[in-house]
Amino acid sequence: MSDSLALKVRNPWSLVPSLGNLDAYITAVNRLPLLTAEEEQDYARRLQSKGDVDAAGRLVMSHLRLVVSISRQYLGYGLPQGDLIQEGNVGLMKAVKRFDPDQNVRLVSYAMHWIKAEIHEYILKNWRMVKVATTKAQRKLFFNLRSMKHALKEHSDHQQRSSLTESEIAHVAEKLNVKREEVLEMETRLSGGDVALEPQTDDDGESYAPIAYLADDSQEPTRVLEARSRDHLASDGLKQALDVLDPRSRRIVEERWLKVNDDSSGGMTLHELAAEYGVSAERIRQIEVAAMKKMRKAMTANVAVAA
């Protein structure tokens, strides 16, 4: 079958192999002919007015090579090109669906934005387990820092130097409208390699991965002391702090903060305590505040003694 008839077969998708064989896929899409402006307009109008799925398919197929070309720009992130192409194809289909033939713009120009956006989103979600970019400015920094570093090296006398100078960092930060610290952090993340927590093979009993020697924070001395102090304050410390209060103040604190009824409704309200003691709710609140201050002072002293 000649290339001129390639898009006229009953099932044009049969011409494109799966992405499992990447080389065959790229060869096939590069052989598909491009549409003329008139053909593109005709297919786009058929899709827009009649929802013609066949017309949509032909618009997509004629631009598959564009996705392959764009995907090559993102090979430096260590992700399979087949996955990048697949995500880019999703963006292409979104572009075809939204394409307006009356805007006097070729689909290739319109689709580039959608293809790149879909690939960007895929990279941000899958390049590292930790997302490295959240804000719009950080995303711009993520996808432009590598190319900007390359351009700076080409104009530098020290092309073998891998890190940026202070002036170069300032230039990048100003150009991309981000902070100097964000440039440094992103450069560190881009230059750092991923390390597997689990061992990659169990053939050698001497092989170790980070999971084998990560520290247990729960046994770190300061954490042990913090846990002991917390347990002391929750038991003996609280009892000793309550002992410094007069009976009325102690009952108010216990009713307000420490008592839990069978229905989990808590103790008495300020108004209920005010009615019992024959004073205003504001007076009960003042007594409560003063009592809490005394308890806090007593508990602080207990912690110092325990230490």
PDB file of C-alpha atoms in Angstrom:
ATOM      1  CA  MET A   1       0.000   0.000   0.000  1.00  0.00           C
ATOM      2  CA  SER A   2       1.377   3.406  -0.957  1.00  0.00           C
ATOM      3  CA  ASP A   3       1.761   6.234   1.545  1.00  0.00           C
ATOM      4  CA  SER A   4      -0.801   8.320  -0.355  1.00  0.00           C
ATOM      5  CA  LEU A   5      -3.438   5.686   0.407  1.00  0.00           C
ATOM      6  CA  ALA A   6      -2.289   5.006   3.959  1.00  0.00           C
ATOM      7  CA  LEU A   7      -4.938   7.131   5.632  1.00  0.00           C
ATOM      8  CA  LYS A   8      -7.747   5.925   3.376  1.00  0.00           C
ATOM      9  CA  VAL A   9      -7.928   2.331   4.539  1.00  0.00           C
ATOM     10  CA  ARG A  10     -11.006   1.149   6.389  1.00  0.00           C
ATOM     11  CA  ASN A  11      -9.181   0.856   9.704  1.00  0.00           C
ATOM     12  CA  PRO A  12      -6.245   3.303   9.619  1.00  0.00           C
ATOM     13  CA  TRP A  13      -5.197   2.343  13.178  1.00  0.00           C
ATOM     14  CA  SER A  14      -4.131  -1.061  11.820  1.00  0.00           C
ATOM     15  CA  LEU A  15      -1.174   0.713  10.224  1.00  0.00           C
ATOM     16  CA  VAL A  16       0.319   1.615  13.611  1.00  0.00           C
ATOM     17  CA  PRO A  17       1.843  -1.171  15.755  1.00  0.00           C
ATOM     18  CA  SER A  18       1.652  -1.098  19.529  1.00  0.00           C
ATOM     19  CA  LEU A  19       4.149   0.832  21.633  1.00  0.00           C
ATOM     20  CA  GLY A  20       5.561  -2.502  22.815  1.00  0.00           C
ATOM     21  CA  ASN A  21       7.832  -2.368  19.774  1.00  0.00           C
ATOM     22  CA  LEU A  22       8.975   1.249  19.959  1.00  0.00           C
ATOM     23  CA  ASP A  23      11.203   1.212  16.882  1.00  0.00           C
ATOM     24  CA  ALA A  24       8.455  -0.273  14.697  1.00  0.00           C
ATOM     25  CA  TYR A  25       5.950   2.232  16.077  1.00  0.00           C
ATOM     26  CA  ILE A  26       8.173   5.242  15.342  1.00  0.00           C
ATOM     27  CA  THR A  27       8.939   3.935  11.838  1.00  0.00           C
ATOM     28  CA  ALA A  28       5.230   3.452  11.147  1.00  0.00           C
ATOM     29  CA  VAL A  29       4.068   6.883  12.347  1.00  0.00           C
ATOM     30  CA  ASN A  30       6.834   8.607  10.406  1.00  0.00           C
ATOM     31  CA  ARG A  31       5.534   6.973   7.218  1.00  0.00           C
ATOM     32  CA  LEU A  32       2.003   8.295   7.715  1.00  0.00           C
ATOM     33  CA  PRO A  33       1.445  11.263   5.391  1.00  0.00           C
ATOM     34  CA  LEU A  34       0.675  14.708   6.687  1.00  0.00           C
ATOM     35  CA  LEU A  35      -2.685  16.315   5.952  1.00  0.00           C
ATOM     36  CA  THR A  36      -2.935  19.409   3.801  1.00  0.00           C
ATOM     37  CA  ALA A  37      -4.535  22.510   5.317  1.00  0.00           C
ATOM     38  CA  GLU A  38      -7.713  21.841   3.317  1.00  0.00           C
ATOM     39  CA  GLU A  39      -7.931  18.198   4.454  1.00  0.00           C
ATOM     40  CA  GLU A  40      -7.315  19.227   8.059  1.00  0.00           C
ATOM     41  CA  GLN A  41     -10.098  21.830   7.887  1.00  0.00           C
ATOM     42  CA  ASP A  42     -12.486  19.317   6.330  1.00  0.00           C
ATOM     43  CA  TYR A  43     -11.862  16.624   8.945  1.00  0.00           C
ATOM     44  CA  ALA A  44     -12.050  19.177  11.789  1.00  0.00           C
ATOM     45  CA  ARG A  45     -15.419  20.493  10.563  1.00  0.00           C
ATOM     46  CA  ARG A  46     -16.767  16.965  10.197  1.00  0.00           C
ATOM     47  CA  LEU A  47     -15.732  16.244  13.772  1.00  0.00           C
ATOM     48  CA  GLN A  48     -17.135  19.511  15.081  1.00  0.00           C
ATOM     49  CA  SER A  49     -20.499  19.382  13.290  1.00  0.00           C
ATOM     50  CA  LYS A  50     -21.215  15.639  13.117  1.00  0.00           C
ATOM     51  CA  GLY A  51     -18.992  14.108  15.795  1.00  0.00           C
ATOM     52  CA  ASP A  52     -17.289  12.045  13.083  1.00  0.00           C
ATOM     53  CA  VAL A  53     -15.006   9.627  14.943  1.00  0.00           C
ATOM     54  CA  ASP A  54     -13.282   8.571  11.711  1.00  0.00           C
ATOM     55  CA  ALA A  55     -12.349  12.203  11.018  1.00  0.00           C
ATOM     56  CA  ALA A  56     -10.975  12.544  14.561  1.00  0.00           C
ATOM     57  CA  GLY A  57      -8.877   9.413  14.069  1.00  0.00           C
ATOM     58  CA  ARG A  58      -7.346  10.742  10.872  1.00  0.00           C
ATOM     59  CA  LEU A  59      -6.478  14.064  12.555  1.00  0.00           C
ATOM     60  CA  VAL A  60      -4.802  12.173  15.403  1.00  0.00           C
ATOM     61  CA  MET A  61      -2.889   9.795  13.139  1.00  0.00           C
ATOM     62  CA  SER A  62      -1.469  12.553  10.972  1.00  0.00           C
ATOM     63  CA  HIS A  63       0.077  14.142  14.088  1.00  0.00           C
ATOM     64  CA  LEU A  64       1.469  11.051  15.845  1.00  0.00           C
ATOM     65  CA  ARG A  65       4.946  11.908  14.563  1.00  0.00           C
ATOM     66  CA  LEU A  66       4.654  15.259  16.352  1.00  0.00           C
ATOM     67  CA  VAL A  67       4.183  13.440  19.668  1.00  0.00           C
ATOM     68  CA  VAL A  68       7.250  11.278  18.990  1.00  0.00           C
ATOM     69  CA  SER A  69       9.307  14.399  18.230  1.00  0.00           C
ATOM     70  CA  ILE A  70       8.178  16.193  21.401  1.00  0.00           C
ATOM     71  CA  SER A  71       8.751  13.102  23.564  1.00  0.00           C
ATOM     72  CA  ARG A  72      12.462  13.129  22.630  1.00  0.00           C
ATOM     73  CA  GLN A  73      12.826  16.459  24.441  1.00  0.00           C
ATOM     74  CA  TYR A  74      12.034  14.734  27.769  1.00  0.00           C
ATOM     75  CA  LEU A  75      14.256  11.653  27.581  1.00  0.00           C
ATOM     76  CA  GLY A  76      16.656  13.171  30.147  1.00  0.00           C
ATOM     77  CA  TYR A  77      14.242  12.443  32.993  1.00  0.00           C
ATOM     78  CA  GLY A  78      14.897   8.711  32.840  1.00  0.00           C
ATOM     79  CA  LEU A  79      11.351   7.678  31.944  1.00  0.00           C
ATOM     80  CA  PRO A  80      10.589   5.221  29.096  1.00  0.00           C
ATOM     81  CA  GLN A  81       9.979   6.985  25.787  1.00  0.00           C
ATOM     82  CA  GLY A  82       7.038   4.673  25.142  1.00  0.00           C
ATOM     83  CA  ASP A  83       5.309   6.014  28.255  1.00  0.00           C
ATOM     84  CA  LEU A  84       6.061   9.599  27.259  1.00  0.00           C
ATOM     85  CA  ILE A  85       4.602   8.982  23.797  1.00  0.00           C
ATOM     86  CA  GLN A  86       1.522   7.363  25.269  1.00  0.00           C
ATOM     87  CA  GLU A  87       0.861  10.343  27.534  1.00  0.00           C
ATOM     88  CA  GLY A  88       1.576  12.726  24.671  1.00  0.00           C
ATOM     89  CA  ASN A  89      -0.981  10.883  22.531  1.00  0.00           C
ATOM     90  CA  VAL A  90      -3.564  11.510  25.241  1.00  0.00           C
ATOM     91  CA  GLY A  91      -2.771  15.216  25.029  1.00  0.00           C
ATOM     92  CA  LEU A  92      -3.037  15.068  21.225  1.00  0.00           C
ATOM     93  CA  MET A  93      -6.503  13.507  21.423  1.00  0.00           C
ATOM     94  CA  LYS A  94      -7.614  16.210  23.847  1.00  0.00           C
ATOM     95  CA  ALA A  95      -6.329  18.836  21.424  1.00  0.00           C
ATOM     96  CA  VAL A  96      -8.182  17.269  18.487  1.00  0.00           C
ATOM     97  CA  LYS A  97     -11.407  17.192  20.504  1.00  0.00           C
ATOM     98  CA  ARG A  98     -11.127  20.919  21.342  1.00  0.00           C
ATOM     99  CA  PHE A  99      -9.691  22.130  18.032  1.00  0.00           C
ATOM    100  CA  ASP A 100     -11.684  24.927  16.365  1.00  0.00           C
ATOM    101  CA  PRO A 101     -11.122  25.089  12.585  1.00  0.00           C
ATOM    102  CA  ASP A 102     -12.492  28.646  12.493  1.00  0.00           C
ATOM    103  CA  GLN A 103      -9.553  30.047  14.470  1.00  0.00           C
ATOM    104  CA  ASN A 104      -7.332  29.981  11.360  1.00  0.00           C
ATOM    105  CA  VAL A 105      -4.601  28.060  13.208  1.00  0.00           C
ATOM    106  CA  ARG A 106      -3.065  24.746  12.131  1.00  0.00           C
ATOM    107  CA  LEU A 107      -3.650  21.824  14.456  1.00  0.00           C
ATOM    108  CA  VAL A 108       0.096  21.265  14.859  1.00  0.00           C
ATOM    109  CA  SER A 109       0.482  24.632  16.616  1.00  0.00           C
ATOM    110  CA  TYR A 110      -2.562  24.109  18.802  1.00  0.00           C
ATOM    111  CA  ALA A 111      -1.734  20.522  19.754  1.00  0.00           C
ATOM    112  CA  MET A 112       1.821  21.216  20.970  1.00  0.00           C
ATOM    113  CA  HIS A 113       0.525  22.842  24.165  1.00  0.00           C
ATOM    114  CA  TRP A 114      -1.742  19.910  25.020  1.00  0.00           C
ATOM    115  CA  ILE A 115       0.910  17.298  24.249  1.00  0.00           C
ATOM    116  CA  LYS A 116       3.540  19.009  26.403  1.00  0.00           C
ATOM    117  CA  ALA A 117       1.073  19.627  29.237  1.00  0.00           C
ATOM    118  CA  GLU A 118       0.159  15.941  29.401  1.00  0.00           C
ATOM    119  CA  ILE A 119       3.814  14.860  29.340  1.00  0.00           C
ATOM    120  CA  HIS A 120       4.694  17.436  32.005  1.00  0.00           C
ATOM    121  CA  GLU A 121       1.970  16.107  34.281  1.00  0.00           C
ATOM    122  CA  TYR A 122       3.168  12.535  33.792  1.00  0.00           C
ATOM    123  CA  ILE A 123       6.786  13.433  34.587  1.00  0.00           C
ATOM    124  CA  LEU A 124       5.831  15.327  37.737  1.00  0.00           C
ATOM    125  CA  LYS A 125       3.829  12.360  39.018  1.00  0.00           C
ATOM    126  CA  ASN A 126       6.287   9.611  38.116  1.00  0.00           C
ATOM    127  CA  TRP A 127       9.833  10.969  37.875  1.00  0.00           C
ATOM    128  CA  ARG A 128      10.367  10.704  41.623  1.00  0.00           C
ATOM    129  CA  MET A 129       8.297   9.322  44.467  1.00  0.00           C
ATOM    130  CA  VAL A 130       8.370  12.837  45.984  1.00  0.00           C
ATOM    131  CA  LYS A 131       6.754  15.516  43.851  1.00  0.00           C
ATOM    132  CA  VAL A 132       9.385  18.099  43.058  1.00  0.00           C
ATOM    133  CA  ALA A 133       7.177  20.887  41.799  1.00  0.00           C
ATOM    134  CA  THR A 134       3.890  22.264  43.054  1.00  0.00           C
ATOM    135  CA  THR A 135       3.488  25.894  42.056  1.00  0.00           C
ATOM    136  CA  LYS A 136       3.386  27.176  38.502  1.00  0.00           C
ATOM    137  CA  ALA A 137       6.752  28.918  38.970  1.00  0.00           C
ATOM    138  CA  GLN A 138       8.365  25.745  40.337  1.00  0.00           C
ATOM    139  CA  ARG A 139       7.067  23.704  37.410  1.00  0.00           C
ATOM    140  CA  LYS A 140       8.540  26.242  35.028  1.00  0.00           C
ATOM    141  CA  LEU A 141      11.838  25.967  36.906  1.00  0.00           C
ATOM    142  CA  PHE A 142      11.710  22.152  36.826  1.00  0.00           C
ATOM    143  CA  PHE A 143      11.330  21.949  33.067  1.00  0.00           C
ATOM    144  CA  ASN A 144      13.673  24.814  32.156  1.00  0.00           C
ATOM    145  CA  LEU A 145      16.613  24.506  34.552  1.00  0.00           C
ATOM    146  CA  ARG A 146      18.413  21.749  32.612  1.00  0.00           C
ATOM    147  CA  SER A 147      18.204  23.576  29.266  1.00  0.00           C
ATOM    148  CA  MET A 148      19.208  26.885  30.881  1.00  0.00           C
ATOM    149  CA  LYS A 149      22.244  25.242  32.525  1.00  0.00           C
ATOM    150  CA  HIS A 150      23.277  23.823  29.160  1.00  0.00           C
ATOM    151  CA  ALA A 151      22.951  27.228  27.508  1.00  0.00           C
ATOM    152  CA  LEU A 152      24.964  28.894  30.286  1.00  0.00           C
ATOM    153  CA  LYS A 153      27.761  26.329  29.917  1.00  0.00           C
ATOM    154  CA  GLU A 154      27.969  26.958  26.183  1.00  0.00           C
ATOM    155  CA  HIS A 155      28.732  30.614  26.895  1.00  0.00           C
ATOM    156  CA  SER A 156      31.097  29.838  29.783  1.00  0.00           C
ATOM    157  CA  ASP A 157      34.854  29.282  29.737  1.00  0.00           C
ATOM    158  CA  HIS A 158      34.427  26.404  32.231  1.00  0.00           C
ATOM    159  CA  GLN A 159      32.164  23.991  30.402  1.00  0.00           C
ATOM    160  CA  GLN A 160      33.290  21.043  32.511  1.00  0.00           C
ATOM    161  CA  ARG A 161      31.908  22.665  35.662  1.00  0.00           C
ATOM    162  CA  SER A 162      28.626  21.015  36.696  1.00  0.00           C
ATOM    163  CA  SER A 163      27.380  23.451  39.350  1.00  0.00           C
ATOM    164  CA  LEU A 164      26.088  26.948  38.764  1.00  0.00           C
ATOM    165  CA  THR A 165      27.946  30.045  39.922  1.00  0.00           C
ATOM    166  CA  GLU A 166      26.291  32.644  42.137  1.00  0.00           C
ATOM    167  CA  SER A 167      25.746  34.973  39.175  1.00  0.00           C
ATOM    168  CA  GLU A 168      24.232  32.135  37.126  1.00  0.00           C
ATOM    169  CA  ILE A 169      21.913  31.202  39.986  1.00  0.00           C
ATOM    170  CA  ALA A 170      20.784  34.821  40.245  1.00  0.00           C
ATOM    171  CA  HIS A 171      20.242  34.935  36.466  1.00  0.00           C
ATOM    172  CA  VAL A 172      18.104  31.778  36.462  1.00  0.00           C
ATOM    173  CA  ALA A 173      16.073  32.950  39.473  1.00  0.00           C
ATOM    174  CA  GLU A 174      15.354  36.297  37.848  1.00  0.00           C
ATOM    175  CA  LYS A 175      14.566  34.771  34.455  1.00  0.00           C
ATOM    176  CA  LEU A 176      12.100  32.233  35.851  1.00  0.00           C
ATOM    177  CA  ASN A 177      10.724  34.451  38.643  1.00  0.00           C
ATOM    178  CA  VAL A 178      11.647  32.159  41.528  1.00  0.00           C
ATOM    179  CA  LYS A 179      13.778  32.477  44.641  1.00  0.00           C
ATOM    180  CA  ARG A 180      17.516  31.778  44.642  1.00  0.00           C
ATOM    181  CA  GLU A 181      16.961  29.028  47.219  1.00  0.00           C
ATOM    182  CA  GLU A 182      14.450  27.310  44.938  1.00  0.00           C
ATOM    183  CA  VAL A 183      16.996  27.224  42.110  1.00  0.00           C
ATOM    184  CA  LEU A 184      19.572  25.594  44.407  1.00  0.00           C
ATOM    185  CA  GLU A 185      17.064  23.043  45.708  1.00  0.00           C
ATOM    186  CA  MET A 186      15.842  22.119  42.235  1.00  0.00           C
ATOM    187  CA  GLU A 187      19.406  21.757  40.935  1.00  0.00           C
ATOM    188  CA  THR A 188      20.179  19.391  43.808  1.00  0.00           C
ATOM    189  CA  ARG A 189      17.118  17.284  43.038  1.00  0.00           C
ATOM    190  CA  LEU A 190      17.838  17.163  39.326  1.00  0.00           C
ATOM    191  CA  SER A 191      21.466  16.146  39.843  1.00  0.00           C
ATOM    192  CA  GLY A 192      20.764  13.580  42.557  1.00  0.00           C
ATOM    193  CA  GLY A 193      20.145   9.960  41.642  1.00  0.00           C
ATOM    194  CA  ASP A 194      17.288   7.783  42.815  1.00  0.00           C
ATOM    195  CA  VAL A 195      18.253   5.122  45.370  1.00  0.00           C
ATOM    196  CA  ALA A 196      16.188   1.976  45.845  1.00  0.00           C
ATOM    197  CA  LEU A 197      15.277   1.231  49.449  1.00  0.00           C
ATOM    198  CA  GLU A 198      14.978  -2.496  48.793  1.00  0.00           C
ATOM    199  CA  PRO A 199      17.887  -4.591  47.440  1.00  0.00           C
ATOM    200  CA  GLN A 200      17.646  -5.184  43.692  1.00  0.00           C
ATOM    201  CA  THR A 201      18.863  -8.784  43.877  1.00  0.00           C
ATOM    202  CA  ASP A 202      19.071 -11.483  46.540  1.00  0.00           C
ATOM    203  CA  ASP A 203      21.776 -13.539  44.820  1.00  0.00           C
ATOM    204  CA  ASP A 204      24.487 -12.110  47.048  1.00  0.00           C
ATOM    205  CA  GLY A 205      23.992 -12.279  50.767  1.00  0.00           C
ATOM    206  CA  GLU A 206      26.464  -9.410  51.234  1.00  0.00           C
ATOM    207  CA  SER A 207      24.369  -6.871  49.295  1.00  0.00           C
ATOM    208  CA  TYR A 208      22.677  -4.208  51.365  1.00  0.00           C
ATOM    209  CA  ALA A 209      20.171  -1.474  50.547  1.00  0.00           C
ATOM    210  CA  PRO A 210      19.275   1.623  52.621  1.00  0.00           C
ATOM    211  CA  ILE A 211      16.283  -0.187  54.119  1.00  0.00           C
ATOM    212  CA  ALA A 212      18.785  -2.380  56.030  1.00  0.00           C
ATOM    213  CA  TYR A 213      20.442   0.442  57.922  1.00  0.00           C
ATOM    214  CA  LEU A 214      17.872   3.233  58.272  1.00  0.00           C
ATOM    215  CA  ALA A 215      17.766   4.429  61.880  1.00  0.00           C
ATOM    216  CA  ASP A 216      14.849   3.810  64.222  1.00  0.00           C
ATOM    217  CA  ASP A 217      13.907   7.282  65.507  1.00  0.00           C
ATOM    218  CA  SER A 218      11.906   5.851  68.387  1.00  0.00           C
ATOM    219  CA  GLN A 219      15.144   4.816  70.152  1.00  0.00           C
ATOM    220  CA  GLU A 220      16.916   8.125  69.610  1.00  0.00           C
ATOM    221  CA  PRO A 221      17.923   9.476  73.104  1.00  0.00           C
ATOM    222  CA  THR A 222      16.119  12.810  72.876  1.00  0.00           C
ATOM    223  CA  ARG A 223      12.933  11.086  71.691  1.00  0.00           C
ATOM    224  CA  VAL A 224      13.160   8.633  74.583  1.00  0.00           C
ATOM    225  CA  LEU A 225      13.452  11.534  77.055  1.00  0.00           C
ATOM    226  CA  GLU A 226      10.538  13.331  75.403  1.00  0.00           C
ATOM    227  CA  ALA A 227       8.381  10.208  75.669  1.00  0.00           C
ATOM    228  CA  ARG A 228       9.257   9.789  79.352  1.00  0.00           C
ATOM    229  CA  SER A 229       8.454  13.439  80.107  1.00  0.00           C
ATOM    230  CA  ARG A 230       5.156  13.158  78.250  1.00  0.00           C
ATOM    231  CA  ASP A 231       4.179  10.013  80.161  1.00  0.00           C
ATOM    232  CA  HIS A 232       5.141  11.655  83.465  1.00  0.00           C
ATOM    233  CA  LEU A 233       3.076  14.772  82.750  1.00  0.00           C
ATOM    234  CA  ALA A 234       0.076  12.677  81.741  1.00  0.00           C
ATOM    235  CA  SER A 235       0.077  10.781  85.042  1.00  0.00           C
ATOM    236  CA  ASP A 236       2.041  11.899  88.092  1.00  0.00           C
ATOM    237  CA  GLY A 237       2.664  15.407  86.748  1.00  0.00           C
ATOM    238  CA  LEU A 238      -1.030  16.086  86.235  1.00  0.00           C
ATOM    239  CA  LYS A 239      -1.934  14.770  89.688  1.00  0.00           C
ATOM    240  CA  GLN A 240       0.705  16.941  91.356  1.00  0.00           C
ATOM    241  CA  ALA A 241      -0.445  19.990  89.370  1.00  0.00           C
ATOM    242  CA  LEU A 242      -4.048  19.455  90.493  1.00  0.00           C
ATOM    243  CA  ASP A 243      -2.892  19.186  94.116  1.00  0.00           C
ATOM    244  CA  VAL A 244      -1.714  22.837  94.103  1.00  0.00           C
ATOM    245  CA  LEU A 245      -5.282  24.069  93.485  1.00  0.00           C
ATOM    246  CA  ASP A 246      -7.946  24.890  96.054  1.00  0.00           C
ATOM    247  CA  PRO A 247     -11.014  22.602  96.027  1.00  0.00           C
ATOM    248  CA  ARG A 248     -13.217  24.947  93.973  1.00  0.00           C
ATOM    249  CA  SER A 249     -10.577  25.595  91.317  1.00  0.00           C
ATOM    250  CA  ARG A 250      -9.730  21.895  91.119  1.00  0.00           C
ATOM    251  CA  ARG A 251     -13.367  20.896  90.617  1.00  0.00           C
ATOM    252  CA  ILE A 252     -13.860  23.521  87.914  1.00  0.00           C
ATOM    253  CA  VAL A 253     -10.788  22.256  85.989  1.00  0.00           C
ATOM    254  CA  GLU A 254     -11.827  18.614  86.386  1.00  0.00           C
ATOM    255  CA  GLU A 255     -15.391  19.322  85.240  1.00  0.00           C
ATOM    256  CA  ARG A 256     -14.277  21.449  82.309  1.00  0.00           C
ATOM    257  CA  TRP A 257     -11.310  19.434  81.014  1.00  0.00           C
ATOM    258  CA  LEU A 258     -10.902  16.026  82.647  1.00  0.00           C
ATOM    259  CA  LYS A 259     -14.376  14.579  83.115  1.00  0.00           C
ATOM    260  CA  VAL A 260     -16.004  12.397  80.472  1.00  0.00           C
ATOM    261  CA  ASN A 261     -19.565  11.159  81.021  1.00  0.00           C
ATOM    262  CA  ASP A 262     -20.935   7.851  79.797  1.00  0.00           C
ATOM    263  CA  ASP A 263     -22.346   9.575  76.710  1.00  0.00           C
ATOM    264  CA  SER A 264     -18.918  11.189  75.971  1.00  0.00           C
ATOM    265  CA  SER A 265     -20.506  14.616  76.406  1.00  0.00           C
ATOM    266  CA  GLY A 266     -17.838  15.912  78.797  1.00  0.00           C
ATOM    267  CA  GLY A 267     -18.296  17.737  82.112  1.00  0.00           C
ATOM    268  CA  MET A 268     -20.288  20.787  83.143  1.00  0.00           C
ATOM    269  CA  THR A 269     -20.498  24.039  81.216  1.00  0.00           C
ATOM    270  CA  LEU A 270     -19.479  27.478  82.506  1.00  0.00           C
ATOM    271  CA  HIS A 271     -23.147  28.380  83.068  1.00  0.00           C
ATOM    272  CA  GLU A 272     -23.886  25.167  84.968  1.00  0.00           C
ATOM    273  CA  LEU A 273     -20.910  25.734  87.283  1.00  0.00           C
ATOM    274  CA  ALA A 274     -21.876  29.399  87.691  1.00  0.00           C
ATOM    275  CA  ALA A 275     -25.371  28.407  88.791  1.00  0.00           C
ATOM    276  CA  GLU A 276     -23.969  25.899  91.296  1.00  0.00           C
ATOM    277  CA  TYR A 277     -21.549  28.365  92.902  1.00  0.00           C
ATOM    278  CA  GLY A 278     -23.864  31.346  92.656  1.00  0.00           C
ATOM    279  CA  VAL A 279     -21.521  33.484  90.548  1.00  0.00           C
ATOM    280  CA  SER A 280     -21.405  34.638  86.907  1.00  0.00           C
ATOM    281  CA  ALA A 281     -20.113  32.493  84.053  1.00  0.00           C
ATOM    282  CA  GLU A 282     -17.377  35.067  83.514  1.00  0.00           C
ATOM    283  CA  ARG A 283     -16.195  34.593  87.104  1.00  0.00           C
ATOM    284  CA  ILE A 284     -15.993  30.803  86.553  1.00  0.00           C
ATOM    285  CA  ARG A 285     -13.943  31.451  83.400  1.00  0.00           C
ATOM    286  CA  GLN A 286     -11.539  33.711  85.365  1.00  0.00           C
ATOM    287  CA  ILE A 287     -11.082  31.047  88.052  1.00  0.00           C
ATOM    288  CA  GLU A 288     -10.433  28.470  85.334  1.00  0.00           C
ATOM    289  CA  VAL A 289      -7.764  30.643  83.646  1.00  0.00           C
ATOM    290  CA  ALA A 290      -5.993  31.305  86.965  1.00  0.00           C
ATOM    291  CA  ALA A 291      -6.083  27.592  87.835  1.00  0.00           C
ATOM    292  CA  MET A 292      -4.596  26.611  84.474  1.00  0.00           C
ATOM    293  CA  LYS A 293      -1.726  29.068  84.995  1.00  0.00           C
ATOM    294  CA  LYS A 294      -0.949  27.531  88.396  1.00  0.00           C
ATOM    295  CA  MET A 295      -1.028  24.038  86.934  1.00  0.00           C
ATOM    296  CA  ARG A 296       1.226  25.009  84.029  1.00  0.00           C
ATOM    297  CA  LYS A 297       3.762  26.486  86.469  1.00  0.00           C
ATOM    298  CA  ALA A 298       3.663  23.369  88.635  1.00  0.00           C
ATOM    299  CA  MET A 299       4.067  21.018  85.670  1.00  0.00           C
ATOM    300  CA  THR A 300       7.025  23.033  84.367  1.00  0.00           C
ATOM    301  CA  ALA A 301       8.707  22.669  87.728  1.00  0.00           C
ATOM    302  CA  ASN A 302       8.015  18.927  87.735  1.00  0.00           C
ATOM    303  CA  VAL A 303       9.623  18.550  84.313  1.00  0.00           C
ATOM    304  CA  ALA A 304      12.730  20.408  85.477  1.00  0.00           C
ATOM    305  CA  VAL A 305      13.015  18.172  88.550  1.00  0.00           C
ATOM    306  CA  ALA A 306      12.508  15.012  86.461  1.00  0.00           C
ATOM    307  CA  ALA A 307      15.206  16.109  84.005  1.00  0.00           C
TER     308      ALA A 307
END
